[in-house]
Amino acid sequence: MLAIPVESDSPGTMSTKLFGNAKFFAFVDPLTKQSTIITNEGCGNGIQTANYLLERGATSAVYGFLGDGPFHVMVRGGMSVYWLGSETMALSEAIDVSLTQSLVRVTPENASEYLDPGTAAGACECGCTHG
């Protein structure tokens, strides 16, 4: 399942920029493109969000802004992580873009180029220890 952070649980929702602060995630079946929107029980904390997605069975995720801590939790958990870009888009567009295989896969080797927590200080604020 592909996890996409979204703004609301209503039809026609948009992707959202901040991964850990996303109130909802669309879980998308890559074979059918069908999505189910779930409430993010880890909202407000990137590490808790990453763990929640793993618990719910996500195998990949996309993001606009993401810190080191949640990224490493997902990668260590076996998830593939892709940079969606820093602009929001309609969920239907985010699904199409995500499934075209054209997004950059973020790995520990290229993470410094693509990770940005999107906070005012430019640093992760989830309280985790990175590494």
PDB file of N, CA, C and O in Angstrom, residues 47-103:
ATOM      1  N   ILE A  47       7.846  10.758  13.808  1.00  0.00           N
ATOM      2  CA  ILE A  47       8.229   9.396  14.182  1.00  0.00           C
ATOM      3  C   ILE A  47       6.977   8.557  14.439  1.00  0.00           C
ATOM      4  O   ILE A  47       6.870   7.426  13.962  1.00  0.00           O
ATOM      5  N   GLN A  48       6.037   9.095  15.194  1.00  0.00           N
ATOM      6  CA  GLN A  48       4.808   8.360  15.475  1.00  0.00           C
ATOM      7  C   GLN A  48       4.018   8.117  14.197  1.00  0.00           C
ATOM      8  O   GLN A  48       3.429   7.048  14.017  1.00  0.00           O
ATOM      9  N   THR A  49       4.017   9.096  13.300  1.00  0.00           N
ATOM     10  CA  THR A  49       3.330   8.928  12.023  1.00  0.00           C
ATOM     11  C   THR A  49       3.968   7.802  11.219  1.00  0.00           C
ATOM     12  O   THR A  49       3.271   6.938  10.684  1.00  0.00           O
ATOM     13  N   ALA A  50       5.284   7.797  11.118  1.00  0.00           N
ATOM     14  CA  ALA A  50       5.987   6.746  10.374  1.00  0.00           C
ATOM     15  C   ALA A  50       5.679   5.374  10.965  1.00  0.00           C
ATOM     16  O   ALA A  50       5.380   4.420  10.225  1.00  0.00           O
ATOM     17  N   ASN A  51       5.729   5.252  12.286  1.00  0.00           N
ATOM     18  CA  ASN A  51       5.419   3.973  12.929  1.00  0.00           C
ATOM     19  C   ASN A  51       3.971   3.560  12.687  1.00  0.00           C
ATOM     20  O   ASN A  51       3.682   2.388  12.448  1.00  0.00           O
ATOM     21  N   TYR A  52       3.061   4.516  12.734  1.00  0.00           N
ATOM     22  CA  TYR A  52       1.649   4.224  12.495  1.00  0.00           C
ATOM     23  C   TYR A  52       1.439   3.693  11.075  1.00  0.00           C
ATOM     24  O   TYR A  52       0.697   2.720  10.874  1.00  0.00           O
ATOM     25  N   LEU A  53       2.090   4.314  10.099  1.00  0.00           N
ATOM     26  CA  LEU A  53       1.947   3.852   8.715  1.00  0.00           C
ATOM     27  C   LEU A  53       2.484   2.430   8.557  1.00  0.00           C
ATOM     28  O   LEU A  53       1.870   1.604   7.866  1.00  0.00           O
ATOM     29  N   LEU A  54       3.611   2.149   9.196  1.00  0.00           N
ATOM     30  CA  LEU A  54       4.152   0.791   9.154  1.00  0.00           C
ATOM     31  C   LEU A  54       3.179  -0.208   9.789  1.00  0.00           C
ATOM     32  O   LEU A  54       2.929  -1.286   9.236  1.00  0.00           O
ATOM     33  N   GLU A  55       2.604   0.171  10.932  1.00  0.00           N
ATOM     34  CA  GLU A  55       1.637  -0.704  11.614  1.00  0.00           C
ATOM     35  C   GLU A  55       0.415  -0.974  10.748  1.00  0.00           C
ATOM     36  O   GLU A  55      -0.160  -2.058  10.797  1.00  0.00           O
ATOM     37  N   ARG A  56       0.023   0.019   9.952  1.00  0.00           N
ATOM     38  CA  ARG A  56      -1.156  -0.117   9.088  1.00  0.00           C
ATOM     39  C   ARG A  56      -0.850  -0.856   7.783  1.00  0.00           C
ATOM     40  O   ARG A  56      -1.727  -1.067   6.961  1.00  0.00           O
ATOM     41  N   GLY A  57       0.418  -1.211   7.563  1.00  0.00           N
ATOM     42  CA  GLY A  57       0.767  -2.016   6.390  1.00  0.00           C
ATOM     43  C   GLY A  57       1.243  -1.252   5.173  1.00  0.00           C
ATOM     44  O   GLY A  57       1.309  -1.818   4.075  1.00  0.00           O
ATOM     45  N   ALA A  58       1.584   0.019   5.339  1.00  0.00           N
ATOM     46  CA  ALA A  58       2.109   0.777   4.196  1.00  0.00           C
ATOM     47  C   ALA A  58       3.453   0.189   3.777  1.00  0.00           C
ATOM     48  O   ALA A  58       4.289  -0.139   4.617  1.00  0.00           O
ATOM     49  N   THR A  59       3.648   0.061   2.474  1.00  0.00           N
ATOM     50  CA  THR A  59       4.921  -0.441   1.946  1.00  0.00           C
ATOM     51  C   THR A  59       5.709   0.669   1.262  1.00  0.00           C
ATOM     52  O   THR A  59       6.895   0.507   0.990  1.00  0.00           O
ATOM     53  N   SER A  60       5.039   1.784   0.993  1.00  0.00           N
ATOM     54  CA  SER A  60       5.721   2.943   0.418  1.00  0.00           C
ATOM     55  C   SER A  60       4.968   4.208   0.823  1.00  0.00           C
ATOM     56  O   SER A  60       3.804   4.146   1.207  1.00  0.00           O
ATOM     57  N   ALA A  61       5.669   5.333   0.753  1.00  0.00           N
ATOM     58  CA  ALA A  61       5.064   6.616   1.107  1.00  0.00           C
ATOM     59  C   ALA A  61       5.668   7.704   0.245  1.00  0.00           C
ATOM     60  O   ALA A  61       6.811   7.587  -0.213  1.00  0.00           O
ATOM     61  N   VAL A  62       4.893   8.752   0.033  1.00  0.00           N
ATOM     62  CA  VAL A  62       5.381   9.944  -0.646  1.00  0.00           C
ATOM     63  C   VAL A  62       5.262  11.112   0.318  1.00  0.00           C
ATOM     64  O   VAL A  62       4.505  11.056   1.289  1.00  0.00           O
ATOM     65  N   TYR A  63       6.000  12.167   0.044  1.00  0.00           N
ATOM     66  CA  TYR A  63       5.982  13.309   0.946  1.00  0.00           C
ATOM     67  C   TYR A  63       6.387  14.571   0.205  1.00  0.00           C
ATOM     68  O   TYR A  63       6.986  14.516  -0.865  1.00  0.00           O
ATOM     69  N   GLY A  64       6.083  15.713   0.816  1.00  0.00           N
ATOM     70  CA  GLY A  64       6.567  17.009   0.364  1.00  0.00           C
ATOM     71  C   GLY A  64       7.707  17.465   1.256  1.00  0.00           C
ATOM     72  O   GLY A  64       8.782  17.807   0.804  1.00  0.00           O
ATOM     73  N   PHE A  65       7.458  17.473   2.570  1.00  0.00           N
ATOM     74  CA  PHE A  65       8.473  17.823   3.560  1.00  0.00           C
ATOM     75  C   PHE A  65       8.528  16.695   4.584  1.00  0.00           C
ATOM     76  O   PHE A  65       7.495  16.244   5.075  1.00  0.00           O
ATOM     77  N   LEU A  66       9.752  16.265   4.896  1.00  0.00           N
ATOM     78  CA  LEU A  66       9.950  15.121   5.788  1.00  0.00           C
ATOM     79  C   LEU A  66      11.289  15.272   6.489  1.00  0.00           C
ATOM     80  O   LEU A  66      12.282  15.635   5.847  1.00  0.00           O
ATOM     81  N   GLY A  67      11.332  14.975   7.777  1.00  0.00           N
ATOM     82  CA  GLY A  67      12.566  15.036   8.542  1.00  0.00           C
ATOM     83  C   GLY A  67      13.317  13.714   8.530  1.00  0.00           C
ATOM     84  O   GLY A  67      12.804  12.681   8.106  1.00  0.00           O
ATOM     85  N   ASP A  68      14.551  13.772   9.040  1.00  0.00           N
ATOM     86  CA  ASP A  68      15.420  12.589   9.087  1.00  0.00           C
ATOM     87  C   ASP A  68      14.818  11.449   9.894  1.00  0.00           C
ATOM     88  O   ASP A  68      14.883  10.286   9.484  1.00  0.00           O
ATOM     89  N   GLY A  69      14.292  11.759  11.074  1.00  0.00           N
ATOM     90  CA  GLY A  69      13.798  10.715  11.974  1.00  0.00           C
ATOM     91  C   GLY A  69      12.724   9.843  11.348  1.00  0.00           C
ATOM     92  O   GLY A  69      12.876   8.623  11.284  1.00  0.00           O
ATOM     93  N   PRO A  70      11.626  10.427  10.865  1.00  0.00           N
ATOM     94  CA  PRO A  70      10.577   9.606  10.263  1.00  0.00           C
ATOM     95  C   PRO A  70      11.077   8.866   9.014  1.00  0.00           C
ATOM     96  O   PRO A  70      10.701   7.721   8.785  1.00  0.00           O
ATOM     97  N   PHE A  71      11.939   9.516   8.254  1.00  0.00           N
ATOM     98  CA  PHE A  71      12.489   8.867   7.058  1.00  0.00           C
ATOM     99  C   PHE A  71      13.205   7.581   7.454  1.00  0.00           C
ATOM    100  O   PHE A  71      12.959   6.515   6.886  1.00  0.00           O
ATOM    101  N   HIS A  72      14.097   7.661   8.436  1.00  0.00           N
ATOM    102  CA  HIS A  72      14.864   6.477   8.828  1.00  0.00           C
ATOM    103  C   HIS A  72      13.978   5.394   9.433  1.00  0.00           C
ATOM    104  O   HIS A  72      14.224   4.204   9.222  1.00  0.00           O
ATOM    105  N   VAL A  73      12.937   5.774  10.154  1.00  0.00           N
ATOM    106  CA  VAL A  73      12.001   4.780  10.696  1.00  0.00           C
ATOM    107  C   VAL A  73      11.350   4.010   9.545  1.00  0.00           C
ATOM    108  O   VAL A  73      11.277   2.774   9.579  1.00  0.00           O
ATOM    109  N   MET A  74      10.902   4.718   8.538  1.00  0.00           N
ATOM    110  CA  MET A  74      10.238   4.043   7.415  1.00  0.00           C
ATOM    111  C   MET A  74      11.197   3.148   6.645  1.00  0.00           C
ATOM    112  O   MET A  74      10.861   2.010   6.317  1.00  0.00           O
ATOM    113  N   VAL A  75      12.396   3.641   6.356  1.00  0.00           N
ATOM    114  CA  VAL A  75      13.365   2.854   5.603  1.00  0.00           C
ATOM    115  C   VAL A  75      13.766   1.605   6.394  1.00  0.00           C
ATOM    116  O   VAL A  75      13.808   0.498   5.850  1.00  0.00           O
ATOM    117  N   ARG A  76      14.034   1.782   7.684  1.00  0.00           N
ATOM    118  CA  ARG A  76      14.380   0.616   8.518  1.00  0.00           C
ATOM    119  C   ARG A  76      13.230  -0.380   8.587  1.00  0.00           C
ATOM    120  O   ARG A  76      13.443  -1.581   8.748  1.00  0.00           O
ATOM    121  N   GLY A  77      12.010   0.119   8.469  1.00  0.00           N
ATOM    122  CA  GLY A  77      10.829  -0.750   8.484  1.00  0.00           C
ATOM    123  C   GLY A  77      10.548  -1.412   7.148  1.00  0.00           C
ATOM    124  O   GLY A  77       9.578  -2.155   7.020  1.00  0.00           O
ATOM    125  N   GLY A  78      11.365  -1.123   6.145  1.00  0.00           N
ATOM    126  CA  GLY A  78      11.211  -1.764   4.843  1.00  0.00           C
ATOM    127  C   GLY A  78      10.401  -0.982   3.824  1.00  0.00           C
ATOM    128  O   GLY A  78      10.126  -1.489   2.732  1.00  0.00           O
ATOM    129  N   MET A  79      10.007   0.232   4.168  1.00  0.00           N
ATOM    130  CA  MET A  79       9.219   1.036   3.228  1.00  0.00           C
ATOM    131  C   MET A  79      10.112   1.714   2.199  1.00  0.00           C
ATOM    132  O   MET A  79      11.252   2.057   2.481  1.00  0.00           O
ATOM    133  N   SER A  80       9.545   1.916   1.018  1.00  0.00           N
ATOM    134  CA  SER A  80      10.166   2.753  -0.004  1.00  0.00           C
ATOM    135  C   SER A  80       9.602   4.152   0.179  1.00  0.00           C
ATOM    136  O   SER A  80       8.395   4.316   0.403  1.00  0.00           O
ATOM    137  N   VAL A  81      10.461   5.170   0.071  1.00  0.00           N
ATOM    138  CA  VAL A  81      10.048   6.554   0.313  1.00  0.00           C
ATOM    139  C   VAL A  81      10.376   7.380  -0.923  1.00  0.00           C
ATOM    140  O   VAL A  81      11.483   7.293  -1.461  1.00  0.00           O
ATOM    141  N   TYR A  82       9.399   8.185  -1.372  1.00  0.00           N
ATOM    142  CA  TYR A  82       9.551   8.968  -2.596  1.00  0.00           C
ATOM    143  C   TYR A  82       9.215  10.429  -2.339  1.00  0.00           C
ATOM    144  O   TYR A  82       8.260  10.731  -1.628  1.00  0.00           O
ATOM    145  N   TRP A  83       9.976  11.318  -2.979  1.00  0.00           N
ATOM    146  CA  TRP A  83       9.716  12.746  -2.866  1.00  0.00           C
ATOM    147  C   TRP A  83       8.673  13.142  -3.889  1.00  0.00           C
ATOM    148  O   TRP A  83       8.875  13.000  -5.096  1.00  0.00           O
ATOM    149  N   LEU A  84       7.531  13.638  -3.416  1.00  0.00           N
ATOM    150  CA  LEU A  84       6.421  14.042  -4.276  1.00  0.00           C
ATOM    151  C   LEU A  84       6.589  15.462  -4.797  1.00  0.00           C
ATOM    152  O   LEU A  84       5.979  15.839  -5.781  1.00  0.00           O
ATOM    153  N   GLY A  85       7.440  16.237  -4.139  1.00  0.00           N
ATOM    154  CA  GLY A  85       7.580  17.646  -4.484  1.00  0.00           C
ATOM    155  C   GLY A  85       6.970  18.490  -3.389  1.00  0.00           C
ATOM    156  O   GLY A  85       6.221  18.002  -2.547  1.00  0.00           O
ATOM    157  N   SER A  86       7.278  19.768  -3.404  1.00  0.00           N
ATOM    158  CA  SER A  86       6.856  20.628  -2.297  1.00  0.00           C
ATOM    159  C   SER A  86       5.538  21.349  -2.540  1.00  0.00           C
ATOM    160  O   SER A  86       5.105  22.140  -1.702  1.00  0.00           O
ATOM    161  N   GLU A  87       4.869  21.075  -3.647  1.00  0.00           N
ATOM    162  CA  GLU A  87       3.572  21.695  -3.918  1.00  0.00           C
ATOM    163  C   GLU A  87       2.448  20.693  -3.691  1.00  0.00           C
ATOM    164  O   GLU A  87       2.603  19.505  -3.966  1.00  0.00           O
ATOM    165  N   THR A  88       1.309  21.171  -3.221  1.00  0.00           N
ATOM    166  CA  THR A  88       0.163  20.285  -3.047  1.00  0.00           C
ATOM    167  C   THR A  88      -0.483  20.007  -4.401  1.00  0.00           C
ATOM    168  O   THR A  88      -0.289  20.759  -5.360  1.00  0.00           O
ATOM    169  N   MET A  89      -1.232  18.928  -4.443  1.00  0.00           N
ATOM    170  CA  MET A  89      -1.964  18.584  -5.668  1.00  0.00           C
ATOM    171  C   MET A  89      -3.169  17.749  -5.276  1.00  0.00           C
ATOM    172  O   MET A  89      -3.236  17.216  -4.164  1.00  0.00           O
ATOM    173  N   ALA A  90      -4.120  17.650  -6.188  1.00  0.00           N
ATOM    174  CA  ALA A  90      -5.305  16.826  -5.939  1.00  0.00           C
ATOM    175  C   ALA A  90      -4.861  15.391  -5.693  1.00  0.00           C
ATOM    176  O   ALA A  90      -3.885  14.917  -6.289  1.00  0.00           O
ATOM    177  N   LEU A  91      -5.569  14.692  -4.813  1.00  0.00           N
ATOM    178  CA  LEU A  91      -5.219  13.314  -4.510  1.00  0.00           C
ATOM    179  C   LEU A  91      -5.142  12.475  -5.776  1.00  0.00           C
ATOM    180  O   LEU A  91      -4.206  11.688  -5.943  1.00  0.00           O
ATOM    181  N   SER A  92      -6.092  12.638  -6.680  1.00  0.00           N
ATOM    182  CA  SER A  92      -6.084  11.840  -7.911  1.00  0.00           C
ATOM    183  C   SER A  92      -4.797  12.066  -8.702  1.00  0.00           C
ATOM    184  O   SER A  92      -4.210  11.115  -9.240  1.00  0.00           O
ATOM    185  N   GLU A  93      -4.330  13.306  -8.744  1.00  0.00           N
ATOM    186  CA  GLU A  93      -3.075  13.605  -9.431  1.00  0.00           C
ATOM    187  C   GLU A  93      -1.888  13.011  -8.680  1.00  0.00           C
ATOM    188  O   GLU A  93      -0.970  12.444  -9.283  1.00  0.00           O
ATOM    189  N   ALA A  94      -1.903  13.116  -7.354  1.00  0.00           N
ATOM    190  CA  ALA A  94      -0.817  12.554  -6.549  1.00  0.00           C
ATOM    191  C   ALA A  94      -0.730  11.042  -6.752  1.00  0.00           C
ATOM    192  O   ALA A  94       0.369  10.486  -6.835  1.00  0.00           O
ATOM    193  N   ILE A  95      -1.872  10.379  -6.853  1.00  0.00           N
ATOM    194  CA  ILE A  95      -1.880   8.931  -7.106  1.00  0.00           C
ATOM    195  C   ILE A  95      -1.256   8.642  -8.466  1.00  0.00           C
ATOM    196  O   ILE A  95      -0.366   7.793  -8.587  1.00  0.00           O
ATOM    197  N   ASP A  96      -1.713   9.363  -9.501  1.00  0.00           N
ATOM    198  CA  ASP A  96      -1.177   9.136 -10.845  1.00  0.00           C
ATOM    199  C   ASP A  96       0.322   9.373 -10.903  1.00  0.00           C
ATOM    200  O   ASP A  96       1.069   8.565 -11.440  1.00  0.00           O
ATOM    201  N   VAL A  97       0.779  10.485 -10.340  1.00  0.00           N
ATOM    202  CA  VAL A  97       2.210  10.813 -10.348  1.00  0.00           C
ATOM    203  C   VAL A  97       3.001   9.763  -9.573  1.00  0.00           C
ATOM    204  O   VAL A  97       4.064   9.323 -10.013  1.00  0.00           O
ATOM    205  N   SER A  98       2.475   9.339  -8.443  1.00  0.00           N
ATOM    206  CA  SER A  98       3.180   8.371  -7.601  1.00  0.00           C
ATOM    207  C   SER A  98       3.319   7.011  -8.270  1.00  0.00           C
ATOM    208  O   SER A  98       4.299   6.308  -8.056  1.00  0.00           O
ATOM    209  N   LEU A  99       2.348   6.645  -9.060  1.00  0.00           N
ATOM    210  CA  LEU A  99       2.358   5.312  -9.658  1.00  0.00           C
ATOM    211  C   LEU A  99       3.021   5.256 -11.034  1.00  0.00           C
ATOM    212  O   LEU A  99       3.105   4.185 -11.625  1.00  0.00           O
ATOM    213  N   THR A 100       3.520   6.381 -11.523  1.00  0.00           N
ATOM    214  CA  THR A 100       4.170   6.382 -12.840  1.00  0.00           C
ATOM    215  C   THR A 100       5.622   5.955 -12.775  1.00  0.00           C
ATOM    216  O   THR A 100       6.275   5.850 -13.801  1.00  0.00           O
ATOM    217  N   GLN A 101       6.127   5.739 -11.579  1.00  0.00           N
ATOM    218  CA  GLN A 101       7.529   5.360 -11.383  1.00  0.00           C
ATOM    219  C   GLN A 101       8.494   6.494 -11.743  1.00  0.00           C
ATOM    220  O   GLN A 101       9.673   6.253 -11.965  1.00  0.00           O
ATOM    221  N   SER A 102       8.009   7.726 -11.802  1.00  0.00           N
ATOM    222  CA  SER A 102       8.876   8.845 -12.187  1.00  0.00           C
ATOM    223  C   SER A 102       9.386   9.650 -10.994  1.00  0.00           C
ATOM    224  O   SER A 102      10.207  10.539 -11.169  1.00  0.00           O
ATOM    225  N   LEU A 103       8.916   9.348  -9.797  1.00  0.00           N
ATOM    226  CA  LEU A 103       9.358  10.082  -8.617  1.00  0.00           C
ATOM    227  C   LEU A 103      10.744   9.617  -8.180  1.00  0.00           C
ATOM    228  O   LEU A 103      11.138   8.479  -8.420  1.00  0.00           O
TER     229      LEU A 103
END
